[in-house]
mmCIF file of C-alpha atoms in Angstrom:
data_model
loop_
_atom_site.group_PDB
_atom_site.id
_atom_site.type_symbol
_atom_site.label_atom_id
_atom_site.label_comp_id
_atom_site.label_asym_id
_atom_site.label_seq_id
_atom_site.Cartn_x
_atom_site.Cartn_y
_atom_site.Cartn_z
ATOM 1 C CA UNK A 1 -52.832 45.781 201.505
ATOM 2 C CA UNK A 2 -51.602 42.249 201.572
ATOM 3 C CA UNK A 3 -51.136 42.279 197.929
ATOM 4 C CA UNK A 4 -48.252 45.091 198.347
ATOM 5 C CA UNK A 5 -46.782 43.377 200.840
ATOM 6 C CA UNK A 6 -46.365 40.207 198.757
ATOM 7 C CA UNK A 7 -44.801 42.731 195.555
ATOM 8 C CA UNK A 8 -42.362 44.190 198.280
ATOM 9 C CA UNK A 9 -41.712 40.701 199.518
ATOM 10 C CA UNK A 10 -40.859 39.390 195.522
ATOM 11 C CA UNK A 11 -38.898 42.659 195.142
ATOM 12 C CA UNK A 12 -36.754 42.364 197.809
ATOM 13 C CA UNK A 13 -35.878 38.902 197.088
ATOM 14 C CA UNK A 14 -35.180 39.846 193.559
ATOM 15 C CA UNK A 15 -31.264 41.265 194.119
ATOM 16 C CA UNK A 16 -30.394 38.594 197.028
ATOM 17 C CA UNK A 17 -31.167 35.834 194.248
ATOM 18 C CA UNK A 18 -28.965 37.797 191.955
ATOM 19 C CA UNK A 19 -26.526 38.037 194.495
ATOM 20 C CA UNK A 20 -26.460 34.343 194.727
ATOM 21 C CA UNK A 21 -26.532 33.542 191.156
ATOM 22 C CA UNK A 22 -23.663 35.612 190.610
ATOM 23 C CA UNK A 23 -21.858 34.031 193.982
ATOM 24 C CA UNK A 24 -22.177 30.702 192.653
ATOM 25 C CA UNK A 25 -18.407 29.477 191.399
ATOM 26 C CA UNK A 26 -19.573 27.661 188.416
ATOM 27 C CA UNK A 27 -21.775 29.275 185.764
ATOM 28 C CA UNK A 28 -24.118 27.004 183.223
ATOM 29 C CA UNK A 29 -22.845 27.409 179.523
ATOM 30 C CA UNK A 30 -19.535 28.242 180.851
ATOM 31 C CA UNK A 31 -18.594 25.511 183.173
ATOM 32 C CA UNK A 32 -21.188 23.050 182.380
ATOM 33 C CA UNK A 33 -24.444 22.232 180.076
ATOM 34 C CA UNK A 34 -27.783 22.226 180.527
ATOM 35 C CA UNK A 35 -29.751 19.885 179.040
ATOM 36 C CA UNK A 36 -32.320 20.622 176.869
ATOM 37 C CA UNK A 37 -34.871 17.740 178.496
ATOM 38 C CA UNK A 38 -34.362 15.791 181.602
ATOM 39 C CA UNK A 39 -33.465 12.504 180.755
ATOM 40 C CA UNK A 40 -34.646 9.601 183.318
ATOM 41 C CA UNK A 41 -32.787 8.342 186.149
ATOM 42 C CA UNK A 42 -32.156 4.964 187.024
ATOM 43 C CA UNK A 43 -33.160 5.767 191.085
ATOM 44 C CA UNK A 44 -35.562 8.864 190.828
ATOM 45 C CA UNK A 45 -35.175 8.978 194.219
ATOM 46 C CA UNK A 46 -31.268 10.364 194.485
ATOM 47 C CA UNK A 47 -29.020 12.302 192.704
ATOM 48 C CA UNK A 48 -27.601 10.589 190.206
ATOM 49 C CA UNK A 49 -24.316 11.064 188.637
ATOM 50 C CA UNK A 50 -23.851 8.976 185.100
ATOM 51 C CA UNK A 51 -20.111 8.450 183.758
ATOM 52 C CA UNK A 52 -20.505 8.635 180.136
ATOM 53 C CA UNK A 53 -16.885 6.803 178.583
ATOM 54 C CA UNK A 54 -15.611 4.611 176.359
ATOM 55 C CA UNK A 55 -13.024 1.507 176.984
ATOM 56 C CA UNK A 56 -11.295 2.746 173.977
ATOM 57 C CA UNK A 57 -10.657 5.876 175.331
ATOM 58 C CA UNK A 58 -6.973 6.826 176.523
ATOM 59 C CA UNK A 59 -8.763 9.718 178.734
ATOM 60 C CA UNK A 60 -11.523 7.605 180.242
ATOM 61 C CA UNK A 61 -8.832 5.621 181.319
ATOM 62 C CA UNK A 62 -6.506 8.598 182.803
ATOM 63 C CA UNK A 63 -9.638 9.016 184.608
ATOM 64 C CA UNK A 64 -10.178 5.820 186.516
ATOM 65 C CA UNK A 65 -7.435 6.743 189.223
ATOM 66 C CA UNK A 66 -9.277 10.275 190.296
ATOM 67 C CA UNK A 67 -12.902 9.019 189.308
ATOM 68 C CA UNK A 68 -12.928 5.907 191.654
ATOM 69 C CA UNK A 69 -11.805 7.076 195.289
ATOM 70 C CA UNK A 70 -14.365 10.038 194.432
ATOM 71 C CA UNK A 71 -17.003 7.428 193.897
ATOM 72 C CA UNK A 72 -16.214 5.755 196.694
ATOM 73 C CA UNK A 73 -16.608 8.721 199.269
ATOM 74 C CA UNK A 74 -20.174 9.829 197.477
ATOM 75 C CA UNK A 75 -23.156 10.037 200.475
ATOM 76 C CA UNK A 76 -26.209 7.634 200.345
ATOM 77 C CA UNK A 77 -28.234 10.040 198.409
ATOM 78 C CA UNK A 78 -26.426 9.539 195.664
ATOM 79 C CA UNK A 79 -26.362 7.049 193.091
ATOM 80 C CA UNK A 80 -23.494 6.302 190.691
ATOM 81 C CA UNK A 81 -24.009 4.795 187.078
ATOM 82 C CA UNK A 82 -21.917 4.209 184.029
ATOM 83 C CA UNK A 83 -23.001 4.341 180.784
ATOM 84 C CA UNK A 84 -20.671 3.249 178.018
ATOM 85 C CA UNK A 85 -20.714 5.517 174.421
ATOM 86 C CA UNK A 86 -21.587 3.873 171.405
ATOM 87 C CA UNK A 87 -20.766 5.874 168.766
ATOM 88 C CA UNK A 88 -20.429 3.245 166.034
ATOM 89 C CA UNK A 89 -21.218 -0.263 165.333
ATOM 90 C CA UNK A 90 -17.740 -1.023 165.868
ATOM 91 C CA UNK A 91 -18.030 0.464 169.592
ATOM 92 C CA UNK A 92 -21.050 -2.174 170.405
ATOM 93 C CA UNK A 93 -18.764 -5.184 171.894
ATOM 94 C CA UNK A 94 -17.017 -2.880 174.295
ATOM 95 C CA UNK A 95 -20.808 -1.933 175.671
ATOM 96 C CA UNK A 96 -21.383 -6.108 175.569
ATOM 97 C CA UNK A 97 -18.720 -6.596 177.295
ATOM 98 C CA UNK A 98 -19.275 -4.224 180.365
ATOM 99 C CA UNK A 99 -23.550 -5.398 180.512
ATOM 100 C CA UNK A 100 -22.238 -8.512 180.301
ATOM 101 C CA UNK A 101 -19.798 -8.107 183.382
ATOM 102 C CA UNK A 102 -23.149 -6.189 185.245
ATOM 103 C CA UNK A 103 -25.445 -8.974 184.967
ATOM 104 C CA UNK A 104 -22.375 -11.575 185.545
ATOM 105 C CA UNK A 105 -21.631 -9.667 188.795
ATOM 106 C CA UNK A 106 -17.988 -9.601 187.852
ATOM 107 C CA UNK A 107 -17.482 -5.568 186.837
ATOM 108 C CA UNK A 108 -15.274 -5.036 189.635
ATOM 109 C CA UNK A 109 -12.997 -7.339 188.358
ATOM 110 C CA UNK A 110 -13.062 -6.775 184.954
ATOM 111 C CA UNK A 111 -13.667 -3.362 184.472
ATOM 112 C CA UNK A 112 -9.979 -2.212 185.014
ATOM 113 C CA UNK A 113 -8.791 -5.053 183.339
ATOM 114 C CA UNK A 114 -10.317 -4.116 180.353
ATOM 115 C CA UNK A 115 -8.769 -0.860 180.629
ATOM 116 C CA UNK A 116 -5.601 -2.360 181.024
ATOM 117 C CA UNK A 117 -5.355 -4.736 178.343
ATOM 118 C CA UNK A 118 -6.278 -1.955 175.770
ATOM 119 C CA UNK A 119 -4.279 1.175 177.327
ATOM 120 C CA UNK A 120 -1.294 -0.647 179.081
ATOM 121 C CA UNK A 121 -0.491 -3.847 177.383
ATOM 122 C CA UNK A 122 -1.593 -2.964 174.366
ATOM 123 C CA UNK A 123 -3.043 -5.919 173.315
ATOM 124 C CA UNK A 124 -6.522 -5.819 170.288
ATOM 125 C CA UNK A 125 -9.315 -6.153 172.064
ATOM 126 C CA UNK A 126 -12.395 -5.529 169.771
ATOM 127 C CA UNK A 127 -14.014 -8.631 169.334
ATOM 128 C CA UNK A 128 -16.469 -11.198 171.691
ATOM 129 C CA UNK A 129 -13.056 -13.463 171.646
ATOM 130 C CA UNK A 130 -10.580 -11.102 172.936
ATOM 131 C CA UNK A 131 -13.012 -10.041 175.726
ATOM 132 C CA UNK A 132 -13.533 -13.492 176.780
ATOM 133 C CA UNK A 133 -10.075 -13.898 177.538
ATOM 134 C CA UNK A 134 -9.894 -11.586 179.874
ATOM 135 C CA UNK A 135 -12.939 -12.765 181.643
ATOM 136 C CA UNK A 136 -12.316 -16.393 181.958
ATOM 137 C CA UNK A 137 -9.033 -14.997 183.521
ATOM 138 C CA UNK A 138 -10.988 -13.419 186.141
ATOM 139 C CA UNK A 139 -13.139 -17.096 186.837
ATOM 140 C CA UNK A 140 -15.894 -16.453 184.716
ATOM 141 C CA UNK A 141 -16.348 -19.642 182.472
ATOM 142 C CA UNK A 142 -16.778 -19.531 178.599
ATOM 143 C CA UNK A 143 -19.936 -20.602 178.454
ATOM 144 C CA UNK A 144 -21.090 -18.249 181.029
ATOM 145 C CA UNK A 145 -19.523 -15.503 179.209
ATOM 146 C CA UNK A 146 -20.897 -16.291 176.064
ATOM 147 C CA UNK A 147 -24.184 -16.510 177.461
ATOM 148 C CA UNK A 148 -24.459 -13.177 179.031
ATOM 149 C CA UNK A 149 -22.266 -11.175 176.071
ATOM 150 C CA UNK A 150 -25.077 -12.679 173.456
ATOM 151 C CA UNK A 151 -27.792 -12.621 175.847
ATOM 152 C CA UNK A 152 -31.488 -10.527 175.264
ATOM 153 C CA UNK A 153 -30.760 -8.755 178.665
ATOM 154 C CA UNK A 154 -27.392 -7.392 177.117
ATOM 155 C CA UNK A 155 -28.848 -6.207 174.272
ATOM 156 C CA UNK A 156 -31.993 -4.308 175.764
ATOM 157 C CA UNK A 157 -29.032 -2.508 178.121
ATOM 158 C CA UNK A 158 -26.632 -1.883 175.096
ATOM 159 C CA UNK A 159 -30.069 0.117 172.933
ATOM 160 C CA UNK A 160 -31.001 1.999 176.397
ATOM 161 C CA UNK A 161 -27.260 3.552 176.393
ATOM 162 C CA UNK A 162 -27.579 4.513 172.635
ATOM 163 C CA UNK A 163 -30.743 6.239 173.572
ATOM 164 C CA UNK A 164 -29.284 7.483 177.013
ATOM 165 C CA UNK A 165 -26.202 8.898 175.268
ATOM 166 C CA UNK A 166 -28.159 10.557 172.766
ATOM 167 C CA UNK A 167 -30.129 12.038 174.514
ATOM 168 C CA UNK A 168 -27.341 12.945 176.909
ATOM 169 C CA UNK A 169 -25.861 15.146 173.775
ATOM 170 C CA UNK A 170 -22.215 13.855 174.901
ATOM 171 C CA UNK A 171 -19.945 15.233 172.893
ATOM 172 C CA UNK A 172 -16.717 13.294 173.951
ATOM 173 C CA UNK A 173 -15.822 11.023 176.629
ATOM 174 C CA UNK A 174 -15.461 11.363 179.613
ATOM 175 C CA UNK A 175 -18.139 13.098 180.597
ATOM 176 C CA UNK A 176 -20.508 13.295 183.185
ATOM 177 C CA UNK A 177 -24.307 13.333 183.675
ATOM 178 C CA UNK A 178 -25.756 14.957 187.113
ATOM 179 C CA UNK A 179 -29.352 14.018 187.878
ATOM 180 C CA UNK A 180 -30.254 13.477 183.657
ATOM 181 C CA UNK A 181 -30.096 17.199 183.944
ATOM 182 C CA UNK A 182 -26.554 19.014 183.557
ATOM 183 C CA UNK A 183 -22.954 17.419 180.858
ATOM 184 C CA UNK A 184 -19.903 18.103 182.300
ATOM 185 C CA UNK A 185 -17.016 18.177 180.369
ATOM 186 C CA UNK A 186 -13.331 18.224 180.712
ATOM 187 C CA UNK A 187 -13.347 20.731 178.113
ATOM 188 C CA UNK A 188 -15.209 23.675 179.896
ATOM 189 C CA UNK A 189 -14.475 21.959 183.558
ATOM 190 C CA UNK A 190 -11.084 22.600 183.162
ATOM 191 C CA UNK A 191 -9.375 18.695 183.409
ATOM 192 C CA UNK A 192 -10.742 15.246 185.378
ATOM 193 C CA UNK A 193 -10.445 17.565 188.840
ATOM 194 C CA UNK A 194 -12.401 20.266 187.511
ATOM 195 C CA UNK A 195 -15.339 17.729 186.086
ATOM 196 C CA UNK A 196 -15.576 16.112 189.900
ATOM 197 C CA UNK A 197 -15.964 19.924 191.606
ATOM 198 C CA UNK A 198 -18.579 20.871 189.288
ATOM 199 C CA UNK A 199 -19.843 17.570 189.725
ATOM 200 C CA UNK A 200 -19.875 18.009 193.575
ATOM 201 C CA UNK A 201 -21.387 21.816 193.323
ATOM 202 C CA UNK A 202 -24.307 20.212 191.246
ATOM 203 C CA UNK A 203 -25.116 17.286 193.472
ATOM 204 C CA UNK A 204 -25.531 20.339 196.214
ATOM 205 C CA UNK A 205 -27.556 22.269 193.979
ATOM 206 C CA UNK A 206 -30.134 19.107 193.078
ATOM 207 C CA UNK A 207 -30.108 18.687 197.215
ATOM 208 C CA UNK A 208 -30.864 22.013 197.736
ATOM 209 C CA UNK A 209 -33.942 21.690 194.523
ATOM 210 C CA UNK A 210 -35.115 18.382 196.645
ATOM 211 C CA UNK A 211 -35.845 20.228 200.001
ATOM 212 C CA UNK A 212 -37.735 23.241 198.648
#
């Protein structure tokens, strides 16, 4: 008899899970992707949540103003990464440039400024040269510079985002990655506000995965 009570049992939780699917404001395939294979995280242990964007990018940079206070007020289980998009060979110095500020320490102040000099003053930006400028200007020497942009450390982290990305399927920037397992898009999110709510409802659903 304790075989029938274990069908009821299944049965009965059969419609409350469809209740709850259907409950759930944001739907997979309409409001977000998932991806075909999980793609590794850099801390298995949290949630991650990957930024997938380009320097070039007038929207990426739009987004800097709602993405970073957001960051800032994630809990400790989660970890946030950036990845930059390499689409082209042309796109490769922009991903130098931001590996090269990681292992320098100095992406906090270069990051914006980066942003900046391309979206608000205009200025070309697109070769080793024109980023240097703006890091000496920050206190990073030009031999220091130099010797992270060029280094073997750079380059390793500039293949692993062509692979990341990739395997990401991004399809435009910005985008975001939740736990290596769901895109977000502005495009089915609805705008930058609508990528960081389904954003937020995913990093509930991956804590809710993590305690079962």
């Amino acid at each position: 008899m304790l075989w029938i009570k274990r069908i009821i049992f299944v049965l009965a939780l059969g419609p409350l899970a469809m209740c709850q699917a259907a409950d759930e404001p944001f739907k997979a395939g309409e409001h977000y992707d998932i991806l075909p294979q999980t793609v590794r995280t850099a801390d298995p242990d949290k949630i991650e949540i990957n930024e997938v964007f380009s320097y070039t990018c007038g929207h990426c940079f739009n987004f800097q103003s709602s993405l970073h206070p957001w960051v800032k007020a994630l809990p400790a289980d989660v970890d946030f990464q950036s990845t930059p998009a390499i689409w082209q060979a042309k796109l490769e110095p922009y991903a130098r440039a931001y590996y090269a500020a990681k292992i320098l320490g100095v992406l906090d102040k270069v990051h914006m400024p980066i942003f900046d000099a391309i979206h608000v003053k205009k200025q070309s930006v697109k070769k080793q040269s024109d980023f240097e400028a703006i890091f000496v200007a920050e206190g990073v020497t030009k031999e220091k510079f130099s010797s992270a942009f060029n280094s073997f450390g750079t380059t390793s982290m500039v293949n692993q985002a062509k692979s990341r990305v990739r395997a990401y399927r991004v399809r435009g920037t910005p985008e975001i990655i939740v736990n290596g397992k769901y895109r977000v898009s502005t495009t089915k999110a609805g705008g930058f506000s609508g990528m960081l709510s389904v954003a937020e409802f995913l990093i509930e659903k991956e804590r809710a995965a993590k305690i079962k």
